[in-house]
Amino acid sequence: MAFAGSHILSVDQFELEDIERLFDVADLMLPYARRERTTRVLEGAVLGNLFFEPSTRSRLSFGAAFNRLGGYVRETTGFAFSSMAKGESIYDTSRVVAGYMDILVVRHPDEGAVQEFAAATHVPVINGGDGPGEHPTQALLDLYTLCRELGLRPGGLGGMHIAVVGDLKYGRTVHSLTKLLALEERLTFNCVAPAELQLPDSLVRHLRARGHEVILTEDLAEGISDVDVVYATRVQEERFPEGIDVSARKEQFRIDAELYDKVCRPGTVLMHPLPRDSRGGTSELADSLNTRGELAIFRQTDNGIPVRMALFALVLDVADQVTATDRAATWFTPRRFGVLDTRDILS
Ligand code: ASP
């Protein structure tokens, strides 16, 4: 795929060679993401971060990634503070904002809405999550993390066994990640969810058609017992029809240190797109796992920076100029960001 000037709307746009290219550039970004060095390659460029749904990680990491390339960021959050609250259409909003910004990241609660933004402008638009549809950059950073955790390259994950757990129906990160993983050879997917929250049929068919084994189960212990990676997700309560009580569903798919030790193979990597839903005192991956080296969730969020930096650099066509303005960073940076981190940052 030609990255330069492209909209990034779906993982369907990516072939293995594109992912390899992106990950090579992401590796080059590590010294900047680690705050060891600085670059000004996007000095003067402006990112428009348009988030019409709640976000912490995606919004801040897109913004920080652009800043770490030397660019500026302008944002709008929620409908209430944008002219959409006055009835402005997506077409008009997109065209207006494109006159101000060099690139847009858009998150919207409706599936397909980000595509509508893209259709109204030639300024590149990146999908930051469209309702239950897709979250392509999350999938790219998930795959980058998975490769780094297992010491593998894209295209080299063949034979791997992965459990996706929780809300596989509304969880857009699972939709994007499984589609991206489908480019690999002969994977086994354990899809662990209640029947009404299982992976959409179209995706199951897609994975099977590409030669992967797909096992659908409600049995959490069995589903996570013989796998290389567990990818847990939050019940996407905000996407449920009103009046449905999801609390029982939340409890059914929680993993804690006791269950992990009892049923998982030693070394099983634990991932989650976050946020963990900690209401009720526990979450999909309980705090008792926080000291485990296998818990990759914060390395995963850290990896959002180099991967999003790489995507910006490729889409704005400056990937080969990044080192031209390279300098050592001079301020204090801790060796580890989190007090319980068991490995070096972005290791
Ligand atoms: N942060 C992810 C998303 O925006 C996952 C989640 O919200 O559960 O899709």
Short mmCIF file of C-alpha atoms and ligand atoms in Angstrom, two decimals:
data_model
loop_
_atom_site.label_atom_id
_atom_site.label_comp_id
_atom_site.label_asym_id
_atom_site.label_seq_id
_atom_site.Cartn_x
_atom_site.Cartn_y
_atom_site.Cartn_z
CA MET A 1 0.00 0.00 0.00
CA ALA A 2 1.11 3.58 -0.59
CA PHE A 3 1.14 5.16 2.87
CA ALA A 4 1.83 8.73 1.72
CA GLY A 5 -1.38 10.77 1.73
CA SER A 6 -3.61 7.74 2.49
CA HIS A 7 -6.54 7.59 4.85
CA ILE A 8 -6.06 4.80 7.43
CA LEU A 9 -9.58 3.50 7.99
CA SER A 10 -9.40 -0.28 8.31
CA VAL A 11 -6.86 -3.03 8.83
CA ASP A 12 -8.13 -4.44 5.53
CA GLN A 13 -5.79 -1.95 3.85
CA PHE A 14 -2.70 -3.72 5.20
CA GLU A 15 -0.69 -6.55 3.71
CA LEU A 16 2.15 -8.21 5.64
CA GLU A 17 4.78 -6.13 3.83
CA ASP A 18 3.02 -2.91 4.92
CA ILE A 19 3.00 -4.07 8.52
CA GLU A 20 6.70 -4.91 8.30
CA ARG A 21 7.44 -1.46 6.88
CA LEU A 22 5.40 0.19 9.65
CA PHE A 23 7.10 -1.85 12.38
CA ASP A 24 10.57 -1.08 10.98
CA VAL A 25 9.76 2.64 11.19
CA ALA A 26 8.27 2.12 14.68
CA ASP A 27 11.57 0.56 15.77
CA LEU A 28 13.36 3.68 14.50
CA MET A 29 11.00 5.77 16.63
CA LEU A 30 11.90 3.99 19.89
CA PRO A 31 14.65 6.43 21.01
CA TYR A 32 12.19 9.33 20.57
CA ALA A 33 9.35 7.47 22.25
CA ARG A 34 11.71 6.57 25.11
CA ARG A 35 12.59 10.28 25.37
CA GLU A 36 16.28 9.63 24.83
CA ARG A 37 16.33 11.73 21.65
CA THR A 38 14.16 14.37 19.99
CA THR A 39 13.22 15.06 16.37
CA ARG A 40 11.47 18.07 14.76
CA VAL A 41 10.59 16.34 11.49
CA LEU A 42 6.92 17.48 11.64
CA GLU A 43 7.68 21.00 12.89
CA GLY A 44 4.90 23.29 11.65
CA ALA A 45 2.42 20.47 10.92
CA VAL A 46 -0.89 20.43 12.78
CA LEU A 47 -2.91 17.37 13.81
CA GLY A 48 -6.66 17.68 14.38
CA ASN A 49 -7.70 15.16 17.05
CA LEU A 50 -11.51 14.89 16.81
CA PHE A 51 -12.85 12.61 19.52
CA PHE A 52 -16.63 12.26 19.74
CA GLU A 53 -16.43 9.32 22.19
CA PRO A 54 -14.58 8.93 25.50
CA SER A 55 -10.87 8.21 25.22
CA THR A 56 -7.72 8.48 27.30
CA ARG A 57 -5.08 6.33 25.60
CA SER A 58 -5.89 6.85 21.94
CA ARG A 59 -6.45 10.60 22.15
CA LEU A 60 -3.41 11.33 24.30
CA SER A 61 -1.08 8.93 22.55
CA PHE A 62 -2.01 10.16 19.07
CA GLY A 63 -1.38 13.68 20.35
CA ALA A 64 1.86 12.84 22.15
CA ALA A 65 3.13 10.87 19.13
CA PHE A 66 2.55 13.89 16.89
CA ASN A 67 4.19 16.20 19.43
CA ARG A 68 7.22 13.91 19.68
CA LEU A 69 7.67 14.32 15.92
CA GLY A 70 7.73 18.08 16.47
CA GLY A 71 4.14 18.75 15.34
CA TYR A 72 1.28 20.63 16.98
CA VAL A 73 -2.07 19.24 18.09
CA ARG A 74 -5.54 20.79 18.23
CA GLU A 75 -8.44 18.82 19.63
CA THR A 76 -12.15 18.75 20.09
CA THR A 77 -13.79 16.27 22.47
CA GLY A 78 -17.43 15.20 22.63
CA PHE A 79 -20.35 16.46 20.57
CA ALA A 80 -21.40 19.08 23.10
CA PHE A 81 -18.40 21.32 22.37
CA SER A 82 -18.44 21.02 18.58
CA SER A 83 -20.79 22.51 16.01
CA MET A 84 -22.24 19.03 15.51
CA ALA A 85 -24.36 19.93 18.54
CA LYS A 86 -25.82 22.66 16.29
CA GLY A 87 -26.67 20.10 13.64
CA GLU A 88 -23.57 20.41 11.43
CA SER A 89 -23.11 17.39 9.14
CA ILE A 90 -20.05 15.17 9.04
CA TYR A 91 -19.39 16.38 5.49
CA ASP A 92 -19.31 20.06 6.53
CA THR A 93 -17.32 19.42 9.72
CA SER A 94 -14.72 17.38 7.89
CA ARG A 95 -14.31 19.91 5.07
CA VAL A 96 -14.04 22.82 7.52
CA VAL A 97 -11.45 21.16 9.74
CA ALA A 98 -9.42 19.98 6.74
CA GLY A 99 -8.80 23.65 5.95
CA TYR A 100 -7.06 24.05 9.32
CA MET A 101 -5.16 20.79 9.80
CA ASP A 102 -2.63 18.62 7.95
CA ILE A 103 -4.03 15.32 9.20
CA LEU A 104 -7.06 14.23 11.22
CA VAL A 105 -7.65 11.48 13.76
CA VAL A 106 -11.37 10.84 14.25
CA ARG A 107 -13.22 8.75 16.83
CA HIS A 108 -16.99 8.50 16.50
CA PRO A 109 -19.68 6.30 18.12
CA ASP A 110 -21.21 5.25 14.76
CA GLU A 111 -19.72 2.51 12.63
CA GLY A 112 -18.80 3.98 9.23
CA ALA A 113 -18.78 7.62 10.41
CA VAL A 114 -14.99 7.96 10.14
CA GLN A 115 -15.21 6.74 6.54
CA GLU A 116 -17.71 9.57 5.96
CA PHE A 117 -15.23 12.07 7.35
CA ALA A 118 -12.59 10.70 5.00
CA ALA A 119 -14.90 10.85 1.99
CA ALA A 120 -15.26 14.62 2.48
CA THR A 121 -11.55 15.51 2.35
CA HIS A 122 -8.16 14.82 0.77
CA VAL A 123 -6.41 15.52 4.08
CA PRO A 124 -5.46 12.09 5.51
CA VAL A 125 -7.94 10.77 8.07
CA ILE A 126 -6.98 8.09 10.61
CA ASN A 127 -9.71 6.00 12.21
CA GLY A 128 -9.37 6.33 16.00
CA GLY A 129 -12.31 3.94 16.53
CA ASP A 130 -15.73 3.95 14.85
CA GLY A 131 -18.35 2.56 17.21
CA PRO A 132 -18.30 -1.24 17.26
CA GLY A 133 -16.57 -1.21 13.84
CA GLU A 134 -12.78 -0.99 13.85
CA HIS A 135 -9.82 0.43 15.72
CA PRO A 136 -7.01 -0.17 13.25
CA THR A 137 -4.18 1.62 15.07
CA GLN A 138 -4.96 -0.29 18.27
CA ALA A 139 -4.64 -3.53 16.32
CA LEU A 140 -1.32 -2.39 14.85
CA LEU A 141 0.11 -1.58 18.27
CA ASP A 142 -1.33 -4.83 19.65
CA LEU A 143 0.40 -6.80 16.92
CA TYR A 144 3.63 -4.84 17.42
CA THR A 145 3.47 -5.71 21.12
CA LEU A 146 2.66 -9.35 20.46
CA CYS A 147 5.63 -9.65 18.10
CA ARG A 148 7.98 -8.00 20.59
CA GLU A 149 6.73 -10.09 23.52
CA LEU A 150 7.23 -13.32 21.58
CA GLY A 151 10.40 -12.19 19.77
CA LEU A 152 8.79 -12.69 16.34
CA ARG A 153 8.34 -10.67 13.13
CA PRO A 154 5.07 -10.09 11.25
CA GLY A 155 4.52 -13.13 9.07
CA GLY A 156 6.34 -15.31 11.61
CA LEU A 157 3.50 -16.00 14.03
CA GLY A 158 2.40 -19.15 12.20
CA GLY A 159 1.06 -21.92 14.49
CA MET A 160 0.42 -19.54 17.38
CA HIS A 161 -2.54 -20.12 19.69
CA ILE A 162 -4.39 -17.03 20.89
CA ALA A 163 -7.39 -16.67 23.19
CA VAL A 164 -9.62 -13.61 22.73
CA VAL A 165 -11.83 -13.20 25.77
CA GLY A 166 -14.85 -11.14 26.80
CA ASP A 167 -17.00 -8.94 24.59
CA LEU A 168 -16.09 -10.13 21.12
CA LYS A 169 -19.28 -8.77 19.57
CA TYR A 170 -18.93 -5.06 20.33
CA GLY A 171 -15.17 -5.02 21.03
CA ARG A 172 -13.81 -3.29 17.94
CA THR A 173 -10.19 -3.91 18.93
CA VAL A 174 -10.79 -7.66 18.64
CA HIS A 175 -12.38 -7.18 15.23
CA SER A 176 -9.36 -5.30 13.94
CA LEU A 177 -6.75 -7.50 15.63
CA THR A 178 -8.19 -10.82 14.45
CA LYS A 179 -8.40 -9.48 10.88
CA LEU A 180 -4.78 -8.39 11.04
CA LEU A 181 -3.72 -11.73 12.52
CA ALA A 182 -5.60 -13.49 9.73
CA LEU A 183 -2.69 -12.53 7.45
CA GLU A 184 -0.53 -15.05 9.36
CA GLU A 185 -0.45 -18.81 8.69
CA ARG A 186 -2.50 -21.46 10.54
CA LEU A 187 -3.36 -19.76 13.82
CA THR A 188 -5.76 -21.16 16.40
CA PHE A 189 -8.22 -18.69 17.90
CA ASN A 190 -10.03 -19.61 21.11
CA CYS A 191 -12.96 -17.18 21.19
CA VAL A 192 -14.09 -17.15 24.82
CA ALA A 193 -17.41 -15.33 25.26
CA PRO A 194 -21.08 -15.91 26.04
CA ALA A 195 -23.04 -16.82 22.92
CA GLU A 196 -24.64 -13.37 22.64
CA LEU A 197 -21.25 -11.64 22.76
CA GLN A 198 -19.38 -14.00 20.44
CA LEU A 199 -17.25 -12.89 17.51
CA PRO A 200 -19.50 -11.85 14.58
CA ASP A 201 -20.20 -14.74 12.18
CA SER A 202 -18.71 -12.84 9.26
CA LEU A 203 -15.38 -12.64 11.10
CA VAL A 204 -15.45 -16.30 12.12
CA ARG A 205 -16.07 -17.23 8.47
CA HIS A 206 -13.29 -14.89 7.33
CA LEU A 207 -10.76 -16.48 9.71
CA ARG A 208 -11.77 -20.01 8.76
CA ALA A 209 -11.64 -19.18 5.05
CA ARG A 210 -8.02 -18.06 5.56
CA GLY A 211 -7.15 -21.47 7.02
CA HIS A 212 -7.26 -20.68 10.73
CA GLU A 213 -8.87 -22.81 13.38
CA VAL A 214 -11.59 -20.99 15.33
CA ILE A 215 -12.95 -22.51 18.54
CA LEU A 216 -15.98 -20.83 20.13
CA THR A 217 -16.39 -21.50 23.84
CA GLU A 218 -17.94 -20.09 27.01
CA ASP A 219 -15.50 -21.99 29.23
CA LEU A 220 -12.92 -19.48 30.43
CA ALA A 221 -10.56 -21.93 32.18
CA GLU A 222 -10.45 -24.23 29.17
CA GLY A 223 -10.26 -21.36 26.68
CA ILE A 224 -7.12 -19.82 28.20
CA SER A 225 -5.39 -23.04 29.26
CA ASP A 226 -3.19 -23.94 26.33
CA VAL A 227 -2.45 -20.71 24.51
CA ASP A 228 0.52 -18.41 23.86
CA VAL A 229 -1.42 -15.19 24.34
CA VAL A 230 -4.61 -14.17 26.12
CA TYR A 231 -6.21 -10.98 24.78
CA ALA A 232 -8.84 -9.93 27.34
CA THR A 233 -11.44 -7.24 26.67
CA ARG A 234 -13.91 -5.10 28.56
CA VAL A 235 -17.67 -5.63 28.25
CA GLN A 236 -18.60 -2.67 26.02
CA GLU A 237 -21.54 -1.67 28.18
CA GLU A 238 -22.04 1.64 26.35
CA ARG A 239 -22.91 -0.22 23.14
CA PHE A 240 -25.61 -2.42 24.70
CA PRO A 241 -29.29 -1.67 24.13
CA GLU A 242 -30.69 0.19 27.13
CA GLY A 243 -32.02 -1.79 30.08
CA ILE A 244 -29.74 -4.83 29.69
CA ASP A 245 -27.87 -5.78 32.85
CA VAL A 246 -24.31 -6.78 32.01
CA SER A 247 -22.93 -7.38 35.51
CA ALA A 248 -23.15 -11.20 35.31
CA ARG A 249 -21.28 -11.08 31.99
CA LYS A 250 -18.52 -9.03 33.54
CA GLU A 251 -17.94 -11.56 36.30
CA GLN A 252 -17.90 -14.56 34.00
CA PHE A 253 -14.68 -13.62 32.18
CA ARG A 254 -12.37 -12.26 34.86
CA ILE A 255 -8.85 -13.61 35.12
CA ASP A 256 -6.85 -13.26 38.33
CA ALA A 257 -3.46 -14.54 39.47
CA GLU A 258 -4.98 -17.66 41.01
CA LEU A 259 -6.74 -18.72 37.81
CA TYR A 260 -3.69 -17.80 35.72
CA ASP A 261 -1.40 -19.99 37.85
CA LYS A 262 -3.90 -22.83 37.85
CA VAL A 263 -4.70 -23.09 34.15
CA CYS A 264 -2.33 -21.06 31.98
CA ARG A 265 0.93 -22.32 30.55
CA PRO A 266 3.89 -20.60 32.24
CA GLY A 267 4.85 -17.59 30.13
CA THR A 268 1.40 -17.01 28.62
CA VAL A 269 1.36 -13.34 27.58
CA LEU A 270 -1.57 -11.32 28.94
CA MET A 271 -2.84 -8.43 26.83
CA HIS A 272 -5.80 -6.03 26.99
CA PRO A 273 -6.51 -2.90 24.93
CA LEU A 274 -7.53 -1.12 28.17
CA PRO A 275 -9.29 0.43 30.00
CA ARG A 276 -9.71 -2.36 32.53
CA ASP A 277 -13.14 -1.80 34.07
CA SER A 278 -12.27 -1.64 37.76
CA ARG A 279 -15.75 -0.73 39.02
CA GLY A 280 -16.72 -3.32 41.61
CA GLY A 281 -13.16 -3.69 42.89
CA THR A 282 -11.76 -6.02 40.27
CA SER A 283 -11.47 -6.14 36.48
CA GLU A 284 -11.04 -8.40 33.44
CA LEU A 285 -7.36 -8.83 34.39
CA ALA A 286 -7.29 -8.49 38.17
CA ASP A 287 -4.77 -6.32 40.01
CA SER A 288 -3.29 -9.51 41.52
CA LEU A 289 -1.59 -9.90 38.09
CA ASN A 290 0.07 -6.47 38.24
CA THR A 291 3.48 -7.73 39.33
CA ARG A 292 3.65 -10.49 36.72
CA GLY A 293 6.16 -10.03 33.92
CA GLU A 294 3.70 -11.71 31.56
CA LEU A 295 1.21 -8.87 32.01
CA ALA A 296 2.04 -6.88 28.88
CA ILE A 297 -0.76 -4.30 29.12
CA PHE A 298 1.37 -1.28 29.94
CA ARG A 299 4.11 -2.20 27.47
CA GLN A 300 1.19 -2.41 25.04
CA THR A 301 0.05 1.16 25.84
CA ASP A 302 3.66 2.42 25.74
CA ASN A 303 3.99 0.89 22.27
CA GLY A 304 1.13 3.13 21.08
CA ILE A 305 3.63 5.98 20.82
CA PRO A 306 6.24 4.50 18.41
CA VAL A 307 3.56 2.81 16.30
CA ARG A 308 1.47 6.00 15.95
CA MET A 309 4.62 8.05 15.33
CA ALA A 310 5.53 5.63 12.54
CA LEU A 311 2.08 5.88 11.00
CA PHE A 312 2.16 9.69 11.02
CA ALA A 313 5.67 9.71 9.54
CA LEU A 314 4.66 7.33 6.74
CA VAL A 315 1.32 8.97 5.93
CA LEU A 316 2.90 12.44 5.90
CA ASP A 317 5.87 11.02 3.96
CA VAL A 318 8.72 12.04 6.24
CA ALA A 319 9.85 8.62 7.52
CA ASP A 320 13.26 8.96 5.84
CA GLN A 321 13.88 12.47 7.26
CA VAL A 322 13.34 11.74 10.95
CA THR A 323 17.02 11.71 11.91
CA ALA A 324 17.85 14.98 10.08
CA THR A 325 16.77 17.03 13.12
CA ASP A 326 17.77 14.44 15.72
CA ARG A 327 19.15 15.68 19.06
CA ALA A 328 19.74 14.16 22.50
CA ALA A 329 16.93 14.84 24.98
CA THR A 330 18.18 16.75 27.99
CA TRP A 331 15.47 16.36 30.61
CA PHE A 332 15.05 13.68 33.29
CA THR A 333 13.29 10.46 32.25
CA PRO A 334 12.79 7.55 34.69
CA ARG A 335 14.07 4.13 33.68
CA ARG A 336 10.65 2.63 34.39
CA PHE A 337 7.37 4.53 34.22
CA GLY A 338 5.28 2.40 36.58
CA VAL A 339 6.19 1.52 40.14
CA LEU A 340 5.35 -2.16 39.51
CA ASP A 341 6.86 -2.39 36.01
CA THR A 342 8.98 -5.51 35.82
CA ARG A 343 10.76 -4.64 32.60
CA ASP A 344 12.37 -1.52 31.19
CA ILE A 345 10.11 0.86 29.30
CA LEU A 346 9.49 -0.08 25.68
CA SER A 347 11.96 -2.95 26.12
N1 ASP B 1 -9.97 1.50 24.30
C1 ASP B 1 -10.51 0.49 23.44
C2 ASP B 1 -11.48 1.09 22.44
O1 ASP B 1 -11.60 2.29 22.35
C3 ASP B 1 -11.09 -0.66 24.18
C4 ASP B 1 -12.26 -0.37 25.11
O2 ASP B 1 -12.76 0.75 25.16
O3 ASP B 1 -12.66 -1.31 25.80
O4 ASP B 1 -12.11 0.35 21.71
#
